[in-house]
mmCIF file of C-alpha atoms in Angstrom:
data_model
loop_
_atom_site.group_PDB
_atom_site.id
_atom_site.type_symbol
_atom_site.label_atom_id
_atom_site.label_comp_id
_atom_site.label_asym_id
_atom_site.label_seq_id
_atom_site.Cartn_x
_atom_site.Cartn_y
_atom_site.Cartn_z
ATOM 1 C CA ARG F 18 -25.002 -176.182 -76.034
ATOM 2 C CA LEU F 19 -22.343 -177.493 -73.805
ATOM 3 C CA CYS F 20 -20.365 -174.205 -74.729
ATOM 4 C CA GLY F 21 -23.778 -172.846 -72.782
ATOM 5 C CA GLY F 22 -24.201 -175.290 -70.318
ATOM 6 C CA TRP F 23 -20.511 -174.532 -69.283
ATOM 7 C CA ALA F 24 -20.932 -170.985 -69.007
ATOM 8 C CA SER F 25 -24.540 -171.149 -67.222
ATOM 9 C CA GLY F 26 -22.958 -173.381 -64.395
ATOM 10 C CA ALA F 27 -19.868 -171.389 -64.104
ATOM 11 C CA GLN F 28 -21.786 -168.363 -63.345
ATOM 12 C CA VAL F 29 -24.068 -170.599 -60.988
ATOM 13 C CA GLY F 30 -21.127 -171.592 -59.420
ATOM 14 C CA ARG F 31 -19.729 -167.589 -59.161
ATOM 15 C CA ALA F 32 -23.084 -166.484 -57.065
ATOM 16 C CA VAL F 33 -22.694 -169.758 -55.172
ATOM 17 C CA GLY F 34 -19.265 -168.661 -54.243
ATOM 18 C CA LEU F 35 -20.260 -164.553 -53.960
ATOM 19 C CA ARG F 36 -23.188 -165.638 -51.785
ATOM 20 C CA VAL F 37 -20.679 -167.856 -49.711
ATOM 21 C CA VAL F 38 -17.943 -164.882 -49.115
ATOM 22 C CA GLU F 39 -21.088 -162.620 -48.232
ATOM 23 C CA THR F 40 -22.414 -164.920 -45.355
ATOM 24 C CA GLY F 41 -18.933 -165.370 -44.101
ATOM 25 C CA VAL F 42 -18.471 -161.318 -43.709
ATOM 26 C CA ALA F 43 -21.697 -160.962 -42.381
ATOM 27 C CA VAL F 44 -20.708 -163.613 -40.107
ATOM 28 C CA LEU F 45 -17.626 -162.173 -39.026
ATOM 29 C CA LEU F 46 -19.047 -158.998 -38.757
ATOM 30 C CA ALA F 47 -21.750 -159.981 -36.864
ATOM 31 C CA PRO F 48 -19.931 -160.006 -33.598
ATOM 32 C CA GLN F 49 -18.665 -156.370 -33.166
ATOM 33 C CA VAL F 50 -21.833 -155.164 -34.135
ATOM 34 C CA ASN F 51 -23.577 -157.630 -31.245
ATOM 35 C CA LEU F 52 -20.732 -156.028 -29.404
ATOM 36 C CA LEU F 53 -21.922 -152.691 -30.194
ATOM 37 C CA GLU F 54 -25.762 -153.412 -30.145
ATOM 38 C CA GLY F 55 -24.899 -154.731 -26.326
ATOM 39 C CA TRP F 56 -23.789 -150.960 -25.112
ATOM 40 C CA LYS F 57 -26.971 -149.279 -26.559
ATOM 41 C CA VAL F 58 -25.914 -148.929 -29.814
ATOM 42 C CA ALA F 59 -28.851 -149.589 -32.479
ATOM 43 C CA ARG F 60 -28.559 -151.971 -34.910
ATOM 44 C CA SER F 61 -28.422 -149.914 -37.863
ATOM 45 C CA LEU F 62 -25.738 -147.646 -36.459
ATOM 46 C CA ALA F 63 -23.663 -150.427 -35.025
ATOM 47 C CA ARG F 64 -23.611 -151.799 -38.285
ATOM 48 C CA ILE F 65 -22.749 -148.609 -40.389
ATOM 49 C CA LEU F 66 -20.267 -148.099 -37.905
ATOM 50 C CA VAL F 67 -18.486 -151.659 -38.016
ATOM 51 C CA TYR F 68 -18.633 -151.198 -42.158
ATOM 52 C CA ILE F 69 -16.894 -148.521 -41.460
ATOM 53 C CA ILE F 70 -14.142 -149.337 -39.419
ATOM 54 C CA VAL F 71 -13.597 -151.932 -41.892
ATOM 55 C CA ILE F 72 -13.586 -150.485 -45.530
ATOM 56 C CA VAL F 73 -11.597 -147.830 -43.659
ATOM 57 C CA THR F 74 -8.818 -150.283 -42.396
ATOM 58 C CA LEU F 75 -8.766 -152.017 -46.613
ATOM 59 C CA VAL F 76 -8.925 -148.881 -47.679
ATOM 60 C CA SER F 77 -5.822 -148.028 -46.149
ATOM 61 C CA ILE F 78 -3.908 -151.573 -46.455
ATOM 62 C CA GLY F 79 -5.167 -150.284 -50.174
ATOM 63 C CA TYR F 80 -3.243 -147.082 -50.098
ATOM 64 C CA ALA F 81 -0.579 -148.711 -48.844
ATOM 65 C CA LEU F 82 -0.137 -151.854 -51.434
ATOM 66 C CA VAL F 83 -0.784 -149.486 -54.366
ATOM 67 C CA PHE F 84 1.540 -146.929 -53.477
ATOM 68 C CA THR F 85 4.496 -148.996 -53.154
ATOM 69 C CA LEU F 86 3.298 -150.672 -56.439
ATOM 70 C CA ILE F 87 3.432 -146.914 -58.036
ATOM 71 C CA LYS F 88 6.911 -146.363 -56.469
ATOM 72 C CA GLN F 89 8.112 -149.680 -57.835
ATOM 73 C CA VAL F 90 6.307 -149.333 -61.549
ATOM 74 C CA GLN F 91 8.524 -145.694 -61.912
ATOM 75 C CA ALA F 92 11.446 -147.130 -60.552
ATOM 76 C CA PHE F 93 10.861 -149.717 -63.240
ATOM 77 C CA SER F 94 10.366 -147.179 -65.975
ATOM 78 C CA ASP F 95 13.000 -145.061 -65.048
ATOM 79 C CA THR F 96 15.195 -148.167 -65.803
ATOM 80 C CA ILE F 97 13.771 -149.096 -68.959
ATOM 81 C CA VAL F 98 14.248 -145.494 -70.222
ATOM 82 C CA THR F 99 17.965 -145.576 -69.086
ATOM 83 C CA TYR F 100 18.291 -149.107 -70.900
ATOM 84 C CA ALA F 101 16.572 -147.801 -74.421
ATOM 85 C CA ASN F 102 18.454 -144.095 -74.128
ATOM 86 C CA ALA F 103 21.888 -146.681 -74.048
ATOM 87 C CA LEU F 104 20.868 -148.977 -76.613
ATOM 88 C CA PRO F 105 21.316 -147.220 -79.586
ATOM 89 C CA ASP F 106 25.228 -147.092 -78.542
ATOM 90 C CA LEU F 107 25.702 -150.654 -77.140
ATOM 91 C CA SER F 108 24.077 -152.205 -80.834
ATOM 92 C CA ALA F 109 26.503 -149.893 -82.712
ATOM 93 C CA LYS F 110 29.173 -151.217 -80.495
ATOM 94 C CA THR F 111 28.025 -154.844 -80.284
ATOM 95 C CA GLN F 112 27.859 -154.897 -84.350
ATOM 96 C CA ASN F 113 31.541 -153.492 -84.604
ATOM 97 C CA PHE F 114 32.243 -156.080 -82.331
ATOM 98 C CA LEU F 115 31.007 -158.891 -84.165
ATOM 99 C CA VAL F 116 32.310 -157.633 -87.497
ATOM 100 C CA GLN F 117 35.667 -157.501 -85.957
ATOM 101 C CA GLN F 118 35.120 -160.996 -84.596
ATOM 102 C CA GLY F 119 34.379 -162.723 -88.842
ATOM 103 C CA ILE F 120 30.736 -162.847 -87.900
ATOM 104 C CA PRO F 121 29.155 -161.280 -91.782
ATOM 105 C CA GLN F 122 27.155 -158.590 -91.050
ATOM 106 C CA ASP F 123 23.763 -160.039 -93.063
ATOM 107 C CA THR F 124 23.717 -163.128 -89.904
ATOM 108 C CA ILE F 125 23.879 -160.085 -87.561
ATOM 109 C CA ASN F 126 21.211 -158.290 -89.344
ATOM 110 C CA LYS F 127 19.017 -161.741 -89.687
ATOM 111 C CA ALA F 128 19.910 -162.413 -86.137
ATOM 112 C CA LEU F 129 18.589 -158.475 -85.368
ATOM 113 C CA GLY F 130 15.729 -159.059 -87.901
ATOM 114 C CA GLN F 131 14.622 -162.253 -85.407
ATOM 115 C CA ILE F 132 15.204 -160.257 -82.039
ATOM 116 C CA GLU F 133 13.003 -157.407 -83.476
ATOM 117 C CA GLY F 134 9.819 -159.246 -84.715
ATOM 118 C CA GLN F 135 9.783 -161.041 -81.290
ATOM 119 C CA ALA F 136 9.851 -157.479 -79.521
ATOM 120 C CA THR F 137 6.768 -156.617 -81.548
ATOM 121 C CA GLY F 138 5.210 -159.668 -81.006
ATOM 122 C CA PHE F 139 5.712 -159.030 -76.776
ATOM 123 C CA ALA F 140 4.530 -155.184 -77.176
ATOM 124 C CA GLN F 141 1.402 -156.062 -78.776
ATOM 125 C CA ALA F 142 0.559 -158.857 -76.433
ATOM 126 C CA MET F 143 1.102 -156.599 -73.615
ATOM 127 C CA VAL F 144 -1.037 -154.367 -75.439
ATOM 128 C CA SER F 145 -3.831 -156.964 -75.734
ATOM 129 C CA ASN F 146 -3.403 -157.565 -72.101
ATOM 130 C CA VAL F 147 -4.052 -154.463 -70.751
ATOM 131 C CA LEU F 148 -7.714 -154.826 -71.576
ATOM 132 C CA THR F 149 -7.843 -157.798 -69.390
ATOM 133 C CA ILE F 150 -6.560 -156.450 -66.571
ATOM 134 C CA ILE F 151 -8.747 -154.063 -66.620
ATOM 135 C CA MET F 152 -11.672 -155.916 -67.180
ATOM 136 C CA THR F 153 -10.224 -158.513 -64.412
ATOM 137 C CA LEU F 154 -9.446 -155.297 -61.749
ATOM 138 C CA THR F 155 -12.893 -154.055 -62.593
ATOM 139 C CA ASP F 156 -14.912 -157.329 -62.321
ATOM 140 C CA ALA F 157 -12.453 -157.896 -58.690
ATOM 141 C CA LEU F 158 -13.759 -154.146 -57.840
ATOM 142 C CA LEU F 159 -17.807 -155.075 -58.361
ATOM 143 C CA ASN F 160 -17.154 -158.452 -56.966
ATOM 144 C CA ILE F 161 -16.343 -156.500 -53.573
ATOM 145 C CA LEU F 162 -19.037 -153.969 -53.473
ATOM 146 C CA LEU F 163 -21.762 -156.994 -53.937
ATOM 147 C CA ILE F 164 -20.123 -158.762 -51.126
ATOM 148 C CA THR F 165 -20.160 -155.769 -49.311
ATOM 149 C CA VAL F 166 -23.559 -154.560 -49.532
ATOM 150 C CA LEU F 167 -25.395 -158.037 -49.171
ATOM 151 C CA SER F 168 -23.031 -159.102 -45.756
ATOM 152 C CA PHE F 169 -24.348 -155.596 -44.926
ATOM 153 C CA TYR F 170 -27.916 -156.993 -45.803
ATOM 154 C CA VAL F 171 -27.562 -160.039 -43.669
ATOM 155 C CA THR F 172 -26.433 -158.415 -40.992
ATOM 156 C CA LEU F 173 -29.441 -156.473 -40.965
ATOM 157 C CA ASP F 174 -30.986 -159.768 -39.409
ATOM 158 C CA GLY F 175 -27.959 -161.436 -38.955
ATOM 159 C CA THR F 176 -29.638 -163.717 -35.800
ATOM 160 C CA HIS F 177 -32.833 -164.948 -38.017
ATOM 161 C CA HIS F 178 -30.509 -165.921 -41.008
ATOM 162 C CA ARG F 179 -28.071 -167.694 -38.760
ATOM 163 C CA ASP F 180 -31.358 -169.440 -36.857
ATOM 164 C CA SER F 181 -32.443 -169.930 -40.836
ATOM 165 C CA LEU F 182 -28.885 -171.440 -41.857
ATOM 166 C CA LEU F 183 -28.505 -173.631 -38.263
ATOM 167 C CA SER F 184 -32.144 -174.971 -39.128
ATOM 168 C CA ILE F 185 -30.839 -176.180 -42.004
ATOM 169 C CA ASP F 186 -27.957 -178.447 -40.789
ATOM 170 C CA THR F 187 -29.645 -180.437 -38.355
ATOM 171 C CA LYS F 188 -32.419 -181.081 -40.229
ATOM 172 C CA VAL F 189 -29.566 -182.515 -42.588
#
């Protein structure tokens, strides 16, 4: 029961948070819509133009960030491949050096077994975290879409919405 209550509370908090963000977006974009409306552009067309400009700007910034991230991931991947290709020679040289220093092969094998176990655990954790990352990104994209749609609606009747919010504030 308690867990269900916390989950419900978290959902309510999330809904309220999304509502606050979409109202904030609408309030921030309303002056641009009003400006275009003052230039004799229909309010619906003004909203569409403002949202297109904002969306194009955000997509451009996102593209620049994603493109940079892709380049960094490719460089990291190339480094890992180079290191993995050199690893067998490095491992053999290191083992020979350790044996020459008087360390028993059995001790070296035990240490390698421990390293292998930790590397396997790390790889398994990375694979299980990929699903979490994908779910988080999907959730973020859906939230952005929801905020965009709701804020678009709020700018449709921005003055009425603003006046109703202000009337609540003055009554308190």
